[in-house]
Structures are given as structure tokens and as C-alpha cells.
Coordinates of C-alpha atoms in Angstrom, one line a residue:
X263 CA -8.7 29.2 -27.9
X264 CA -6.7 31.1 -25.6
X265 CA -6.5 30.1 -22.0
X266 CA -4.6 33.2 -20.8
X267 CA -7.7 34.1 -18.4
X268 CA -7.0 30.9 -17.0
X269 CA -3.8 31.2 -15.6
X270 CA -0.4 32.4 -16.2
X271 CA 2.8 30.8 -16.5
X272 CA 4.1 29.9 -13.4
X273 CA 7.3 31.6 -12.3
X274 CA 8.6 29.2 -9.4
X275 CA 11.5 27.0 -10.5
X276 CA 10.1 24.1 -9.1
X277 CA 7.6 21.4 -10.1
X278 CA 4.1 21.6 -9.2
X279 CA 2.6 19.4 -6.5
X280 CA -0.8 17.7 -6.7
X281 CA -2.1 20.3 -4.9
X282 CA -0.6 23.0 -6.6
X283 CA -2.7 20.9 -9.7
X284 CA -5.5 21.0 -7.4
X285 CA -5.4 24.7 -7.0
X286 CA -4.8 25.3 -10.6
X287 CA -7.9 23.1 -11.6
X288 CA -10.1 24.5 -9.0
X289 CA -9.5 28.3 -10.2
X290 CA -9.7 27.5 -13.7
X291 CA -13.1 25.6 -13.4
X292 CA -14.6 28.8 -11.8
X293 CA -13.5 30.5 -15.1
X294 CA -17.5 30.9 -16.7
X295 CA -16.0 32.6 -19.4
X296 CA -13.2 29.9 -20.5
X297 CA -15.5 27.0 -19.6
X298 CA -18.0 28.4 -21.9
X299 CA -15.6 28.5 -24.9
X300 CA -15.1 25.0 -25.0
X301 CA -17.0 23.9 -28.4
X302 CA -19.0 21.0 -27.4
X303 CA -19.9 18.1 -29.8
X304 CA -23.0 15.6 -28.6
X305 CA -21.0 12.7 -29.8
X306 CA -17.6 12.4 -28.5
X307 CA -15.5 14.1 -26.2
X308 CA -13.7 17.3 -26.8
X309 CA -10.9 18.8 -25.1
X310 CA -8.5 22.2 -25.3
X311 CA -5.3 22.3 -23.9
X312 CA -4.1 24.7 -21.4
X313 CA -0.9 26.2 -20.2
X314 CA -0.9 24.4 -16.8
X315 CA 1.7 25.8 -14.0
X316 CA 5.0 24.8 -13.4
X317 CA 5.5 23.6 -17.0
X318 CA 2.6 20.8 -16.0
X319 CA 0.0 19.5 -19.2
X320 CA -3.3 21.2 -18.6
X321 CA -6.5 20.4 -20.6
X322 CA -10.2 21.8 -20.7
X323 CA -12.7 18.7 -21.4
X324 CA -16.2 18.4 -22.6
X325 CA -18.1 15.0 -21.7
X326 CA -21.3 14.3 -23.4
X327 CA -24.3 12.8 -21.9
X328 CA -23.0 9.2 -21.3
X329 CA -19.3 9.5 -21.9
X330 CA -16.4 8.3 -20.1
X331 CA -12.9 7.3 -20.4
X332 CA -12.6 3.7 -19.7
X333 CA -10.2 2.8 -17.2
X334 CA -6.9 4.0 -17.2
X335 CA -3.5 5.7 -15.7
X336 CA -1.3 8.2 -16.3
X337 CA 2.3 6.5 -15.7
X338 CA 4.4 8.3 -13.8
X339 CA 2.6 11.4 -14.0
X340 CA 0.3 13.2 -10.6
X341 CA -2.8 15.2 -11.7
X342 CA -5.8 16.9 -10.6
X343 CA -9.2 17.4 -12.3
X344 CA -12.2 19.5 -10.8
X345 CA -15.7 19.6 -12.8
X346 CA -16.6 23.0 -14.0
X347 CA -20.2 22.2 -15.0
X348 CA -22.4 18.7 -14.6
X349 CA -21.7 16.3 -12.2
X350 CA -18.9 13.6 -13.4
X351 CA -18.2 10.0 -11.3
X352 CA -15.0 8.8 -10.5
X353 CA -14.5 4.9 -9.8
X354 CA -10.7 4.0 -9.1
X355 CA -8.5 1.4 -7.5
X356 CA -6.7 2.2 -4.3
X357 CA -4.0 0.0 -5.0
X358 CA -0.8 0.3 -6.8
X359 CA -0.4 -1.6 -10.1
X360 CA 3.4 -2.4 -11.4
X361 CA 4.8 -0.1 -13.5
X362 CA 5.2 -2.9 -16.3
X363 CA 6.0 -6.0 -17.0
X364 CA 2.0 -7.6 -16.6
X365 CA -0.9 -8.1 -18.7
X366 CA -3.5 -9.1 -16.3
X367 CA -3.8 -8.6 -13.0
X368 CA -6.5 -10.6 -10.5
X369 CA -7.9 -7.3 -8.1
X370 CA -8.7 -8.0 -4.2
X371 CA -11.9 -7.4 -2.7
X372 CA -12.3 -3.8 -1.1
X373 CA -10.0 -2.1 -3.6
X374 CA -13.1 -0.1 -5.5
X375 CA -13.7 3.3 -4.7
X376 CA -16.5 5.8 -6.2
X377 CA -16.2 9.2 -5.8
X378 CA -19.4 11.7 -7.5
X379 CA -18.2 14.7 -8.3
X380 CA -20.7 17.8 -9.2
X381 CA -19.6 21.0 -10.2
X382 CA -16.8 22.9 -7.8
X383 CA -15.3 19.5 -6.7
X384 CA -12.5 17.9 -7.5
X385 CA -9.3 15.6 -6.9
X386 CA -5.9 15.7 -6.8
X387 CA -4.1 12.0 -7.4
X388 CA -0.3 10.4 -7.2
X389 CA 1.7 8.7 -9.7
X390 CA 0.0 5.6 -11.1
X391 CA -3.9 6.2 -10.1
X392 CA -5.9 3.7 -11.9
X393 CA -9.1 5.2 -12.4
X394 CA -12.5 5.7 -14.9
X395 CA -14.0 9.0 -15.0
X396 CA -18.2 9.2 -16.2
X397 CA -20.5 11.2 -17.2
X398 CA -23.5 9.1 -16.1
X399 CA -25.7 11.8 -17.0
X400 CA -28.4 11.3 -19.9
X401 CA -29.0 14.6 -20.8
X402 CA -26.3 16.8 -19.6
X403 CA -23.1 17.7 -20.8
X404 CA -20.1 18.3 -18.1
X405 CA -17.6 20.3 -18.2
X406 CA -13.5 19.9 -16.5
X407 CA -10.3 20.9 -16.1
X408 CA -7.5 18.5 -15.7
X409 CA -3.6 19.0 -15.0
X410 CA -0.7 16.6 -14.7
X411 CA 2.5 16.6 -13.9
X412 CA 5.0 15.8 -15.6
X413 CA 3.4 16.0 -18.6
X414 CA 2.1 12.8 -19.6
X415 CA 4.7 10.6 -21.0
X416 CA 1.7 7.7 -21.7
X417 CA -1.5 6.6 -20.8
X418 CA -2.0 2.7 -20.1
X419 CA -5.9 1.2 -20.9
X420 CA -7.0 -1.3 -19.3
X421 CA -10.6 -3.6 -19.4
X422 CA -11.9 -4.6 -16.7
X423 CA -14.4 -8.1 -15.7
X424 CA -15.4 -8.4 -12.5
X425 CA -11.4 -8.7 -10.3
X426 CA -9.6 -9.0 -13.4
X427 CA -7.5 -5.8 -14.4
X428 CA -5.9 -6.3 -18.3
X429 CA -3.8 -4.1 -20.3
X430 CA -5.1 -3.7 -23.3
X431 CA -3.3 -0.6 -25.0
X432 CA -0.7 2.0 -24.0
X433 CA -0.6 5.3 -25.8
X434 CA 1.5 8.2 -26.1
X435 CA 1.3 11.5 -26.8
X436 CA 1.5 11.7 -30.3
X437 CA -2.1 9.6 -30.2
X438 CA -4.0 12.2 -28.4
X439 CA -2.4 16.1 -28.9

């Protein structure tokens, strides 16, 4: 799929901001006719990707009724994401976790944060935003854009009871393009 109707290649020399991601997401999602191309499976998750701006990694995602990432980061990498169709829940930590050297982590109280987010809206985030994203949905498929910058060198997973925060996997490119 071509995303050229999306957006083209940025010509500024330097990298993108999160709001620059922000922007990027926003006027992609409001793209009917790219959104629409997305081939969507009632299963699993599918995804495109897109030429982001700035040299940032851009992707188009479908989320069945249901779906969700599990929690996760994005190393050292800021992003965006807006939904383009549905309504999609964020619940994330507002707290910093190291960058490594940990397996499990014991949360304080007040760190949780839930953010719905229905077609049009969106979020840009910093380096190391621990976060879950849902489609709670149990009949509708969404639909969103996503950016990030640099392009993502890894993704950490972690599981989650109650306070406790535990690594569980970390995964790099090559496991998901």
C-alpha cells in the first residue's frame, strides 16, 4: 500500500518533535481514503507502515474488537498515535522506569493514568512512556496512526499484577517489520 496521500517526506534537516509526531498522526488519521486501505483481519492486529517525517517510523494499525497491546515502551524512542476510526483506551504510568538493569519493579499508588480516546484524538509521548493501548470495544474495529522517533530501536514488555511492573521480553525490529 502506498502511503504517499499521507504525507511526504519531510525536507527539514532536523528530527521531528513529539508534536511534529502529533501533527503527522493527526493529518494522517483524517486520511478516509488511506485509513480505508488498511486490510483488516477479525483476529489479530494488522498494521502498514508509513513513511513518517523527519526520517521518524510511522505505522497504520487495525485493532479488532477486543485487542490490545499489553503493556509496553518504546526505549528511547518519542511517538504519537491519534485514532482514525473507533474509540481506543490508553492506560499508562506517569513515572519513569530505568532504562535497564531490573526485572521487576514494585509501582506507587497514584501512578495509573487512563486516557479514552475516540476518533480525532490523540497523544504525543517522551522517551520511555510505559503504556497499554485497548480496543475495549466488542464489536468494533479501530483504526490508528502511530509515529516514533527515532525509529524504534526495541520495544520492552512487561506483565503487570496489581503494583508489580516485570519485564518479561524485549524485542527488536527484526521481530515485528
Amino acid at each position: 500500500m502506498s502511503s504517499a496521500s499521507a504525507s511526504a517526506p519531510s525536507t527539514s534537516s532536523s528530527a521531528p518533535t513529539a508534536a511534529d509526531l502529533l501533527d503527522f498522526v493527526r493529518r494522517t488519521a483524517a486520511d478516509t481514503e488511506l485509513i480505508d486501505s488498511l486490510p483488516l483481519d477479525p483476529e489479530g492486529r494488522t498494521w502498514v507502515r508509513l513513511e513518517g517525517p523527519g526520517g521518524s517510523e510511522a505505522w497504520l494499525i487495525g485493532w479488532p474488537p477486543g485487542t490490545g497491546t499489553g503493556w509496553h515502551d518504546h526505549a528511547e524512542s518519542q511517538g504519537a498515535f491519534t485514532t482514525a476510526r473507533g474509540t481506543l483506551t490508553e492506560n499508562s504510568l506517569t513515572v519513569r522506569l530505568p532504562s535497564g538493569g531490573w526485572k521487576t519493579l514494585e509501582l506507587a499508588d497514584g501512578v495509573d493514568r487512563e486516557r479514552r480516546l475516540p476518533a480525532g484524538k490523540g497523544r504525543a509521548f517522551g522517551q520511555h512512556h510505559v503504556h497499554e493501548v485497548l480496543n475495549e470495544s466488542g464489536d468494533t474495529h479501530a483504526v490508528s496512526v502511530h509515529a516514533y522517533y527515532p525509529p524504534l530501536p526495541l520495544i520492552r514488555r512487561f506483565s503487570r499484577s496489581g503494583a508489580v511492573l516485570r519485564l518479561e521480553q524485549v524485542e527488536r525490529p527484526e521481530d515485528w517489520q
